[in-house]
Coordinates of N, CA and C in Angstrom, one line a residue:
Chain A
X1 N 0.8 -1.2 0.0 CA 0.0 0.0 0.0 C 0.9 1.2 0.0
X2 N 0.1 2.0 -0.4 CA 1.4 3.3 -0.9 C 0.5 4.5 0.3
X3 N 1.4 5.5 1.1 CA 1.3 6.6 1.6 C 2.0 7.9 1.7
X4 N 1.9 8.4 2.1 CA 2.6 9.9 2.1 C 2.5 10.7 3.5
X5 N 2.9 11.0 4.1 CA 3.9 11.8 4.9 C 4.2 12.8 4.9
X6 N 3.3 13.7 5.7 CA 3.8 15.4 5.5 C 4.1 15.5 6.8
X7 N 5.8 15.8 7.0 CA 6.2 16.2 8.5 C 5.6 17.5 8.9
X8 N 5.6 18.3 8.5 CA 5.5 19.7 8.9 C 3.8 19.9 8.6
X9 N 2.8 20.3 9.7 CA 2.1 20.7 9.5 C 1.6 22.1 9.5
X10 N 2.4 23.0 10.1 CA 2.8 24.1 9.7 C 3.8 24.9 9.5
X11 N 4.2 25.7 8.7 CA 5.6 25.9 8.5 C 5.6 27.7 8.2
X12 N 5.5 28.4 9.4 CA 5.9 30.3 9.5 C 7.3 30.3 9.0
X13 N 7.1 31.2 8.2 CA 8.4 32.1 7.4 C 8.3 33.3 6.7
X14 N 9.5 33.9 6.8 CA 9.0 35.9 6.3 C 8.9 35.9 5.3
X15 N 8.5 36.7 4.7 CA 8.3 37.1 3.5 C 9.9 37.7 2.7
X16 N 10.0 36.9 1.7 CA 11.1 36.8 0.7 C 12.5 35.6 1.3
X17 N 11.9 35.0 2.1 CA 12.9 33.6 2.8 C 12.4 32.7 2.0
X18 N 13.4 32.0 1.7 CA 13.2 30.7 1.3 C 12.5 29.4 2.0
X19 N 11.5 28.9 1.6 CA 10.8 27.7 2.2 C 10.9 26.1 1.8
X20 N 11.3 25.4 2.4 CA 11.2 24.0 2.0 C 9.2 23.0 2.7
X21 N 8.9 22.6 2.1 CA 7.8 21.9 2.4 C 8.1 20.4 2.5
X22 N 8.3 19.4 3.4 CA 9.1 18.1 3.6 C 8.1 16.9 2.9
X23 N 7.9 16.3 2.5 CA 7.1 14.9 1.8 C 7.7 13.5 1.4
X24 N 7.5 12.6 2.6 CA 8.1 11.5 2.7 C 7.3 10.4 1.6
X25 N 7.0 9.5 0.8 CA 6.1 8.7 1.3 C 6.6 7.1 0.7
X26 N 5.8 6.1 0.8 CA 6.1 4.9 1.2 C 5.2 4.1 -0.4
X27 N 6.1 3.2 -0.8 CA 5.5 2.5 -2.1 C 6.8 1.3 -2.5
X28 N 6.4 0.1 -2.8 CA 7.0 -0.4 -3.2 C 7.2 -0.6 -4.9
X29 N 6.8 0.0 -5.3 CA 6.7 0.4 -7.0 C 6.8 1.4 -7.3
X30 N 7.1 1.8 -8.7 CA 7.3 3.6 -9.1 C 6.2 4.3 -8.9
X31 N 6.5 5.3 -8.3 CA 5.4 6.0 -8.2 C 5.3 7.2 -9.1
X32 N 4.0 8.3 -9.0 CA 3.9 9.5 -9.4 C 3.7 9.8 -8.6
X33 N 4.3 11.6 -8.7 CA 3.8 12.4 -7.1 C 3.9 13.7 -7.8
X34 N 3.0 14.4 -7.0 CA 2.4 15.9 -7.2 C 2.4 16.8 -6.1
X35 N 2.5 17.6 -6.1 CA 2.3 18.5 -5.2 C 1.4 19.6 -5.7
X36 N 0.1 19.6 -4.6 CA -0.9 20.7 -4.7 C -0.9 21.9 -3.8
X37 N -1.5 23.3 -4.2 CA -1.9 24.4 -3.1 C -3.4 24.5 -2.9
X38 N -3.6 24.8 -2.1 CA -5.2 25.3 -1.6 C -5.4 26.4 -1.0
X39 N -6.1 28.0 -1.3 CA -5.9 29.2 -0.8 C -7.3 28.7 -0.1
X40 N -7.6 29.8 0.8 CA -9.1 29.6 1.9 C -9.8 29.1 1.2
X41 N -11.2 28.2 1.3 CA -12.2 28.1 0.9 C -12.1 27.7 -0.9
X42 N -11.3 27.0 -1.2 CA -11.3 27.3 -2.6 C -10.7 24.9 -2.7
X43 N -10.8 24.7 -4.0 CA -10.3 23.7 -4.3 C -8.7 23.5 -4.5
X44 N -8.4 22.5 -4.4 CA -7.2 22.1 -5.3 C -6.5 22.2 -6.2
X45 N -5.0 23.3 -6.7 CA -5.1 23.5 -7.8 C -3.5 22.7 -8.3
X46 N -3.0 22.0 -8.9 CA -1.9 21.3 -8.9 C -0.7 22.5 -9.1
X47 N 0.6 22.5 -8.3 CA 1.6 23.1 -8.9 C 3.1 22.4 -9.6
X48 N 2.6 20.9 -9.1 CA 3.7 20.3 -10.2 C 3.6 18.9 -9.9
X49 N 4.2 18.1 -11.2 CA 4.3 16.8 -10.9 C 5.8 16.8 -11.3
X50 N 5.8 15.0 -10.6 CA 6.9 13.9 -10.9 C 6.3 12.7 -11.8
X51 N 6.3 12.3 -13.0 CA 6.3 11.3 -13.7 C 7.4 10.5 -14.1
X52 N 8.5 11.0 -14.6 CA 9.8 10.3 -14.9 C 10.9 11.4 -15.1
X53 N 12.1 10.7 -15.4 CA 13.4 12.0 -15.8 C 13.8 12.5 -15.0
X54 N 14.3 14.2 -15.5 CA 14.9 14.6 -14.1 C 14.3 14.6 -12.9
X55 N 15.0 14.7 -12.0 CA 14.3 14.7 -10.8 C 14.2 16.3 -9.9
X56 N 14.4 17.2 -10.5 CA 14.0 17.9 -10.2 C 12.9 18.5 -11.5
X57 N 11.6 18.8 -10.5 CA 10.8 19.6 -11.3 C 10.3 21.3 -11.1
X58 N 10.2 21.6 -12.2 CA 9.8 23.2 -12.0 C 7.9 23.4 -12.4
X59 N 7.7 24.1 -11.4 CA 6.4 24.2 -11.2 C 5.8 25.9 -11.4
X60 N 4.5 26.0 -11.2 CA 4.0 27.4 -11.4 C 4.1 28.3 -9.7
X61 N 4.4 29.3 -10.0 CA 4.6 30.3 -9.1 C 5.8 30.4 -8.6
X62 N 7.2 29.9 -9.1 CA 8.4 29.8 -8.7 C 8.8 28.4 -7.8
X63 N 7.8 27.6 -7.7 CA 7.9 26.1 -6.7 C 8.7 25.3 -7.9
X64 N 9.5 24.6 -6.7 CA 10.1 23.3 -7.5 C 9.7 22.5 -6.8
X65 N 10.1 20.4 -7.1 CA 10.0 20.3 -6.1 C 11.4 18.7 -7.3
X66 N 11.8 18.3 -5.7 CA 12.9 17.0 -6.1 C 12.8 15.9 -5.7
X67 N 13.0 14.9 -6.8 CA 12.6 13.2 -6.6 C 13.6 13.0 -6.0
X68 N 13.4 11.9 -5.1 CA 14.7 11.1 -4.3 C 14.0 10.2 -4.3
X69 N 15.2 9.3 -5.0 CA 14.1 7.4 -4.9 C 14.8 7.2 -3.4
X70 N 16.4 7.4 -3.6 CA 16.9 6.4 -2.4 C 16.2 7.0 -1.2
X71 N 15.6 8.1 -0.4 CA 14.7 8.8 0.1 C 13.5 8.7 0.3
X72 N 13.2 8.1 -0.8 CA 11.8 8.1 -1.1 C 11.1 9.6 -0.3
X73 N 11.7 10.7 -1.4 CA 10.9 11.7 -0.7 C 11.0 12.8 -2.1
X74 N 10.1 14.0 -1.7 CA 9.9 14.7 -2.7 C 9.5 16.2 -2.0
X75 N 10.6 16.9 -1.5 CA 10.7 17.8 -1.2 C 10.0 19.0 -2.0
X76 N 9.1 20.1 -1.5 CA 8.8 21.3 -2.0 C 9.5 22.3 -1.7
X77 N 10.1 23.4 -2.8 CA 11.1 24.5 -2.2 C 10.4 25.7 -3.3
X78 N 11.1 26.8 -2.8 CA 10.9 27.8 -3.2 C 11.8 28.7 -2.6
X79 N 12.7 29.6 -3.4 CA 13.7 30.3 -2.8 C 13.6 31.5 -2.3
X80 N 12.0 32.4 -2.6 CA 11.7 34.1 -1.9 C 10.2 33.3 -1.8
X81 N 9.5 33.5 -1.0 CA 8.5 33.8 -0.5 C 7.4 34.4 -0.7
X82 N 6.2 35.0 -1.3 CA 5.7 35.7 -0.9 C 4.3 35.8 -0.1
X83 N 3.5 36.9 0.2 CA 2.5 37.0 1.3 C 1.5 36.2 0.9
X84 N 1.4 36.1 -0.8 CA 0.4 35.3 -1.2 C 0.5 34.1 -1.3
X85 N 1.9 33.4 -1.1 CA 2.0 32.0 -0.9 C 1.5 31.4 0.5
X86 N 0.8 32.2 0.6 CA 0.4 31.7 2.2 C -1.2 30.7 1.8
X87 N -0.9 29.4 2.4 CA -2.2 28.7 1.7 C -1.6 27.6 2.1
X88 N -2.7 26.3 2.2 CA -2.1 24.5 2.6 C -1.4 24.0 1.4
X89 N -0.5 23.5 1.6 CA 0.3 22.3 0.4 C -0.2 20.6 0.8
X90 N -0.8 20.6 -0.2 CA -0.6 18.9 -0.4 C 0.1 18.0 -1.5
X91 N 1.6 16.8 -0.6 CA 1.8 16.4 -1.5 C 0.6 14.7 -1.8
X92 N 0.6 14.3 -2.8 CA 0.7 13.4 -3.5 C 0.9 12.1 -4.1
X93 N 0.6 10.9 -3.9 CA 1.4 10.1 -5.0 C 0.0 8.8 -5.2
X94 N 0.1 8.7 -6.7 CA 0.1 7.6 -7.6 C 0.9 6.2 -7.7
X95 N 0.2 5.1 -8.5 CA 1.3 4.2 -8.6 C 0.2 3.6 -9.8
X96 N 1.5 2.7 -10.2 CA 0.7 2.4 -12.1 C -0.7 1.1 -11.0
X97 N -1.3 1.2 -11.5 CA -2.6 0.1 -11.5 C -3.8 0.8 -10.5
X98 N -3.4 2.1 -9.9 CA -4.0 2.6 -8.6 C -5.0 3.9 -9.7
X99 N -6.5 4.2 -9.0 CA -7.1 4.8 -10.1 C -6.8 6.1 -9.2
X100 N -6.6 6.3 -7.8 CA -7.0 7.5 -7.3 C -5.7 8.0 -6.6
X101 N -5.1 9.6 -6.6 CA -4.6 9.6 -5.9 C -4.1 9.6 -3.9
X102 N -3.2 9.6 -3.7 CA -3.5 9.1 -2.2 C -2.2 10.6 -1.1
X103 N -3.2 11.1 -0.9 CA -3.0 12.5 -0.4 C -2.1 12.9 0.8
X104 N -1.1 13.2 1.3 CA -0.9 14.2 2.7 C -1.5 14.3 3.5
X105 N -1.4 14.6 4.8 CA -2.6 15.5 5.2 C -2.1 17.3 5.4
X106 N -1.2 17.4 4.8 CA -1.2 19.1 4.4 C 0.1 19.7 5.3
X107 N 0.3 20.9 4.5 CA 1.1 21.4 5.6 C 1.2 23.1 5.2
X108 N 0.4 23.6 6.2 CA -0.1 25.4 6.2 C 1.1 26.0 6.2
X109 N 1.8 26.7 4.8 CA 2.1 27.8 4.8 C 1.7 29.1 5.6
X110 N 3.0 29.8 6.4 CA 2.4 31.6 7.0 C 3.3 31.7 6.6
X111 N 3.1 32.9 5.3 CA 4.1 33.8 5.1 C 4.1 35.0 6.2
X112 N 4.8 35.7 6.6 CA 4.7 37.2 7.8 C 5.1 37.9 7.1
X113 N 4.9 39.3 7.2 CA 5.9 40.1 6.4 C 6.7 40.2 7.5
Chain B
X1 N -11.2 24.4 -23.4 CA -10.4 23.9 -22.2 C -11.6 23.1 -21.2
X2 N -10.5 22.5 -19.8 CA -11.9 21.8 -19.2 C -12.3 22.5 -17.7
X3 N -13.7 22.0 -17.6 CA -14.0 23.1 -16.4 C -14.4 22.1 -15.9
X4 N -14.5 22.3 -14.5 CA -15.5 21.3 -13.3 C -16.0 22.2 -12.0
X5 N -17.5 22.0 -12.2 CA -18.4 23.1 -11.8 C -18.6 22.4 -10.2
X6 N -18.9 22.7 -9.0 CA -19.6 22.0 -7.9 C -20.5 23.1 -7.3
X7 N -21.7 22.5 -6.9 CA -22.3 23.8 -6.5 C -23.6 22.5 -5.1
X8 N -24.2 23.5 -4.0 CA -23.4 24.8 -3.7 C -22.2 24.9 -3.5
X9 N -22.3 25.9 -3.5 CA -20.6 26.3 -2.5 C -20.6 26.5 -1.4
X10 N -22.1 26.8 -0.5 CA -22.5 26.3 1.0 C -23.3 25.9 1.1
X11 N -23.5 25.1 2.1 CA -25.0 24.5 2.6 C -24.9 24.1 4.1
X12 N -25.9 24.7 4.7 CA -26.4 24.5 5.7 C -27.1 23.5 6.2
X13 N -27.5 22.4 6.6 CA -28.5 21.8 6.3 C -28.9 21.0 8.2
X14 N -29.8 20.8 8.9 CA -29.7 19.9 9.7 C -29.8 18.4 10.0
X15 N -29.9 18.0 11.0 CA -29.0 16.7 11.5 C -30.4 15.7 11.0
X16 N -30.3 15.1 10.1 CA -31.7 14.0 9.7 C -31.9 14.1 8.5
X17 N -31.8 15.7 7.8 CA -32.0 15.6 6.6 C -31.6 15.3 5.5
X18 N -32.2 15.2 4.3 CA -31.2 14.5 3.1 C -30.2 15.1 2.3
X19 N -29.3 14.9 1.4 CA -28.2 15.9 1.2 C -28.0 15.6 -0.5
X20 N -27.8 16.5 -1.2 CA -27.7 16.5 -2.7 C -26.4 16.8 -3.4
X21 N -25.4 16.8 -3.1 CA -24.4 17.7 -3.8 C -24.0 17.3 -5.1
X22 N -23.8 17.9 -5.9 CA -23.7 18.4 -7.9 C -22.3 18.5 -8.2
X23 N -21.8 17.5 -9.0 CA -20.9 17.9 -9.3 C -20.8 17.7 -11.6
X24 N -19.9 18.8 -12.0 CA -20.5 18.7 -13.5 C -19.1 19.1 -14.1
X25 N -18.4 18.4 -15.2 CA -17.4 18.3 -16.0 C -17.5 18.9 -17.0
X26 N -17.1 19.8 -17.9 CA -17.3 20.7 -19.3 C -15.5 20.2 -20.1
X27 N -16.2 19.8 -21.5 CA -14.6 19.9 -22.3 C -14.1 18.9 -22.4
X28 N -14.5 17.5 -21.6 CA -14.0 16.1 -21.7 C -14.8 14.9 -21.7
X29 N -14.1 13.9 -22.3 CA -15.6 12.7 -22.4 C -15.2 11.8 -21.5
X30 N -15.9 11.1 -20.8 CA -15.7 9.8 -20.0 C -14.3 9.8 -19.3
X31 N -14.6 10.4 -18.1 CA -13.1 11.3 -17.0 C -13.6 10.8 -16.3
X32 N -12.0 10.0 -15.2 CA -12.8 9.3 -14.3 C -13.0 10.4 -13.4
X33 N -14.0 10.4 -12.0 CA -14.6 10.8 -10.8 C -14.7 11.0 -10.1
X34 N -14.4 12.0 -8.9 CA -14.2 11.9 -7.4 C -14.6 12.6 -6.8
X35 N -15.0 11.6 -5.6 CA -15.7 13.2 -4.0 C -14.4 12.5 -3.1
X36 N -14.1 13.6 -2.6 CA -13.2 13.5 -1.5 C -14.1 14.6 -0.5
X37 N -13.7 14.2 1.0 CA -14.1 14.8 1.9 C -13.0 15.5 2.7
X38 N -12.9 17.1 2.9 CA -11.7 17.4 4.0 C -12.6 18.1 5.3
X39 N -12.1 17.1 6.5 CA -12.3 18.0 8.0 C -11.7 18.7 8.3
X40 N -11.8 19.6 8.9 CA -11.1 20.9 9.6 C -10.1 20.5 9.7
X41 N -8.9 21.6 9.3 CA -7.8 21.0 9.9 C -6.9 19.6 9.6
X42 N -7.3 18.9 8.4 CA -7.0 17.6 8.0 C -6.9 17.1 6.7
X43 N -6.8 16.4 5.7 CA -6.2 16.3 4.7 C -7.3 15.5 3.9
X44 N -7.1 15.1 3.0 CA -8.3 14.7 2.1 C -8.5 13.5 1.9
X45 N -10.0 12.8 2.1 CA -10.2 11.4 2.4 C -11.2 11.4 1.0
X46 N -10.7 9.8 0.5 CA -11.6 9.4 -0.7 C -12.9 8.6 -0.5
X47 N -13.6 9.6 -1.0 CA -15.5 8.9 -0.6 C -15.3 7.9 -1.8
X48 N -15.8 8.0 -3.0 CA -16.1 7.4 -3.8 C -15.2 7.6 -5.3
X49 N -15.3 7.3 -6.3 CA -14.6 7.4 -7.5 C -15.5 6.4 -8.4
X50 N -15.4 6.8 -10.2 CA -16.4 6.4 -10.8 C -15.4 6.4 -11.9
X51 N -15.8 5.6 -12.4 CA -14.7 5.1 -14.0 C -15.8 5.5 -15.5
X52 N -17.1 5.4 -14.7 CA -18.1 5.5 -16.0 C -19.6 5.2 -15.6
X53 N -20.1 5.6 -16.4 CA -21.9 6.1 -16.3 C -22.3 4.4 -15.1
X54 N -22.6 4.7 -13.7 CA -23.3 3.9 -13.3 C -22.2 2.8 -12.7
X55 N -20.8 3.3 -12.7 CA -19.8 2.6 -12.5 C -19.1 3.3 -10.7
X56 N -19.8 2.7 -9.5 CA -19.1 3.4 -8.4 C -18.4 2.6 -7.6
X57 N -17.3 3.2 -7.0 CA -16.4 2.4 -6.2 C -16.1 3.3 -5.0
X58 N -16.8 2.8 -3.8 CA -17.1 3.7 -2.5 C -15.9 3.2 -1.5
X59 N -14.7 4.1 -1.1 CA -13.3 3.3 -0.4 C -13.8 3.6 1.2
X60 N -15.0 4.0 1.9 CA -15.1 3.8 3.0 C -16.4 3.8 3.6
X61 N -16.8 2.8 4.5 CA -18.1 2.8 4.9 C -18.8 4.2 5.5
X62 N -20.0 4.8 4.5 CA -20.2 5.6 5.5 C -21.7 5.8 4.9
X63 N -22.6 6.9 5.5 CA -23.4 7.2 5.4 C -23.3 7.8 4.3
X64 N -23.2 7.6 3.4 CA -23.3 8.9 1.9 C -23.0 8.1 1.1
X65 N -23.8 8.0 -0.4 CA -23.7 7.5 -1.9 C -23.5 8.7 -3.0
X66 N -23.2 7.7 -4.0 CA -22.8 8.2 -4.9 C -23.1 8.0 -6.3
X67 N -23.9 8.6 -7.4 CA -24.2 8.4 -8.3 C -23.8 9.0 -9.5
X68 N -23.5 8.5 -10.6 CA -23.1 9.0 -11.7 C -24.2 8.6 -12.8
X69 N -25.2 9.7 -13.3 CA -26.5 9.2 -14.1 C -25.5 9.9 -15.2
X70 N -24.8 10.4 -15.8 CA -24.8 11.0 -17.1 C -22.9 11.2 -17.3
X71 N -22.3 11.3 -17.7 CA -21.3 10.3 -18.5 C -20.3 12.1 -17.8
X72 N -20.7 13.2 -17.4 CA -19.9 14.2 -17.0 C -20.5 14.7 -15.4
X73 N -21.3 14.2 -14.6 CA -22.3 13.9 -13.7 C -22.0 13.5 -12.7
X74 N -21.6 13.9 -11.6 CA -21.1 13.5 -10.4 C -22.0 13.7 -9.4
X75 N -22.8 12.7 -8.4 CA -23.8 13.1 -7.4 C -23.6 13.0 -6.3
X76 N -23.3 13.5 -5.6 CA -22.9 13.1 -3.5 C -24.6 13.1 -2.9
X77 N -24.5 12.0 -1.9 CA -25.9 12.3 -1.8 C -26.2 11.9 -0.3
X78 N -26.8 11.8 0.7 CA -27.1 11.1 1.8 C -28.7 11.4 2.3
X79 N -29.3 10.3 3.0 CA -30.8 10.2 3.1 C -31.3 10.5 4.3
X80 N -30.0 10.9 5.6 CA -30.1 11.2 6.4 C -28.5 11.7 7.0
X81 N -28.7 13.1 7.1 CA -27.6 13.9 7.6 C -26.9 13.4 9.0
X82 N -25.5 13.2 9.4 CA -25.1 13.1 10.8 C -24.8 14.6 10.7
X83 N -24.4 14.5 12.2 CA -23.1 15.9 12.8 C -22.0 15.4 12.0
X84 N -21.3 14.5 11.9 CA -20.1 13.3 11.3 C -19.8 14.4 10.1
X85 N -21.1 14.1 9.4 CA -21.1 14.8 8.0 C -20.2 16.2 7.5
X86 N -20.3 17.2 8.7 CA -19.9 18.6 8.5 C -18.4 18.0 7.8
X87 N -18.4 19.1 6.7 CA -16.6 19.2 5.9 C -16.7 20.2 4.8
X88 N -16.0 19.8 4.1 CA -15.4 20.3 3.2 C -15.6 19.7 1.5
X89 N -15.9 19.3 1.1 CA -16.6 18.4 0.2 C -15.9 19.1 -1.3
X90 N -15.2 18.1 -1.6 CA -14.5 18.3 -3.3 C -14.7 17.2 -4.2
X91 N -14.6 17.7 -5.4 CA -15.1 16.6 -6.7 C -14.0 17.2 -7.3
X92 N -13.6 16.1 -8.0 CA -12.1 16.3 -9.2 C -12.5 15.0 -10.0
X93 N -12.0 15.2 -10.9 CA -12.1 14.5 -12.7 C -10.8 14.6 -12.8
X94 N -9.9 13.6 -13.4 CA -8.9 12.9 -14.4 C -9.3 12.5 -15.4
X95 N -8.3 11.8 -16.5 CA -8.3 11.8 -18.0 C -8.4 10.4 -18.0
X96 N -9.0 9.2 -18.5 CA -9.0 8.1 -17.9 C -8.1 7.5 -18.8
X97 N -7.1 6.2 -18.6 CA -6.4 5.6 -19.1 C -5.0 5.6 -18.7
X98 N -4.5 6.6 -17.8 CA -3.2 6.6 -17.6 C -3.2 6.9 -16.5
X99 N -2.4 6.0 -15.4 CA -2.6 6.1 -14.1 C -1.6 7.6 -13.5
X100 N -0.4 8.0 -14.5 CA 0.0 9.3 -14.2 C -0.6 10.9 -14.8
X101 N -1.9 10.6 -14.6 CA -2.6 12.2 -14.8 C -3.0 12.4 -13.3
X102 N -3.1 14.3 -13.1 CA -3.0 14.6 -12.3 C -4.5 14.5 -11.9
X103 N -5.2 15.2 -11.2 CA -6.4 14.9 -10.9 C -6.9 16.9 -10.7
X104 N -7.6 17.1 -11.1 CA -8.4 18.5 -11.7 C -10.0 18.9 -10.2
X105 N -9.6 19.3 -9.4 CA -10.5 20.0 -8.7 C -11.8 20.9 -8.4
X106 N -13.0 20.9 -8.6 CA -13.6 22.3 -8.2 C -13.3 22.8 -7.1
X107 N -14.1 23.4 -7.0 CA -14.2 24.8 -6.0 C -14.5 24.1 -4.3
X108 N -15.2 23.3 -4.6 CA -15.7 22.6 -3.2 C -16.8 23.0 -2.6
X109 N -17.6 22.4 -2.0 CA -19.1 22.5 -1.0 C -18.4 22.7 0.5
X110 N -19.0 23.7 1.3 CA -19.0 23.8 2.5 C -20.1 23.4 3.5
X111 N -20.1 22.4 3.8 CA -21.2 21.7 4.4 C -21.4 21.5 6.4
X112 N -22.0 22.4 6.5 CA -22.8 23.1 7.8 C -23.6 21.8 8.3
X113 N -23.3 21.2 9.7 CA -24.7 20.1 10.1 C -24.9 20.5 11.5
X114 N -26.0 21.4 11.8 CA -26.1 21.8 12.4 C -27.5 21.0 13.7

């Protein structure tokens, strides 16, 4: 059975600091993994996947995020901050034969100025 | 492009009565289906998923079904409300055939059980 692991359930940082977002998770086969944002009251909107290749990916709003098989982890980063990145991240992961993704339980961005 | 509508976007409703929630796909044919539920403060649990018209697969026992009458059609539904029930309520569609698509979100229902 495949899971995911978000250490940090919340994570304060100033505005224009660099942030890491941590995502462990557990699969004995290849996986795919995503990482989503969610602002108040709103849905799910994807900022990047992992499917194959490099292992680092570049996402929307200046997010990356990096595969580590030997880790099994898939770190979220971003190097400046800002006030509007403030909102829940969820990572993600897939695996070939599985129809639905299998979720985090989140971890709240505070950006401060 | 594709759209995925969920409506309401609140509902109030009390403890007994029955529950409707809508969910609707624009721009794609036969996507697979999902309600997921989030509690306060918590991360997102999978109600049901649907591969096709009349086709449901519910991953946890609870008081709520789920119907798909029309091929872009997603229905959350329950015949008697708990307190349990209050959340956050999301429907997302994927592209069916390839287990690495991402999964596409609406807006979400805010669901009040008062």
């Amino acid at each position: 059975a495949q899971s995911v692991t978000q250490l940090d359930s919340q994570v304060p940082v100033f505005e224009e600091a660099p942030v890491e977002l941590r995502c462990n998770y557990s699969s004995s086969v290849s996986v795919y993994l995503f990482w989503y944002v969610q602002y108040p009251n709103q849905g799910l909107q994807l900022l990047l996947k992992y499917l194959s290749g490099s292992t680092l990916v570049k996402g929307i709003n200046g997010f990356e995020a990096e595969f580590n098989k030997s880790q099994t982890s898939f770190h979220l980063r971003k190097p400046s901050v800002h006030i509007s990145d403030t909102a829940e991240y969820f990572c993600a992961v897939n695996q070939p034969g599985r129809r639905a993704l299998t979720f985090g339980s989140g971890t709240r961005l505070q950006v401060q100025p | 492009s594709q759209t995925i509508h969920q409506w309401p976007a609140t509902l109030v409703q009390p403890v007994g009565s029955p529950l409707s929630l809508e969910c609707t796909v624009e721009g794609t044919s036969n996507p697979n289906l999902y309600w997921y539920r989030q509690a306060a403060g918590r991360g997102l649990q999978l109600l049901f998923y649907s591969v096709g018209i009349g086709q449901i697969s519910s991953e946890v026992p609870q008081n709520l079904s789920a119907s798909r009458p029309q091929d872009r059609q997603f229905i959350l539904s329950s015949k008697k409300l708990l307190l349990s029930d209050s959340g956050f309520y999301l429907c997302a569609w994927s592209l069916k055939g390839l287990d690495n698509q991402p999964q596409h979100f609406g807006d979400g229902t805010r669901l009040s059980i008062l």
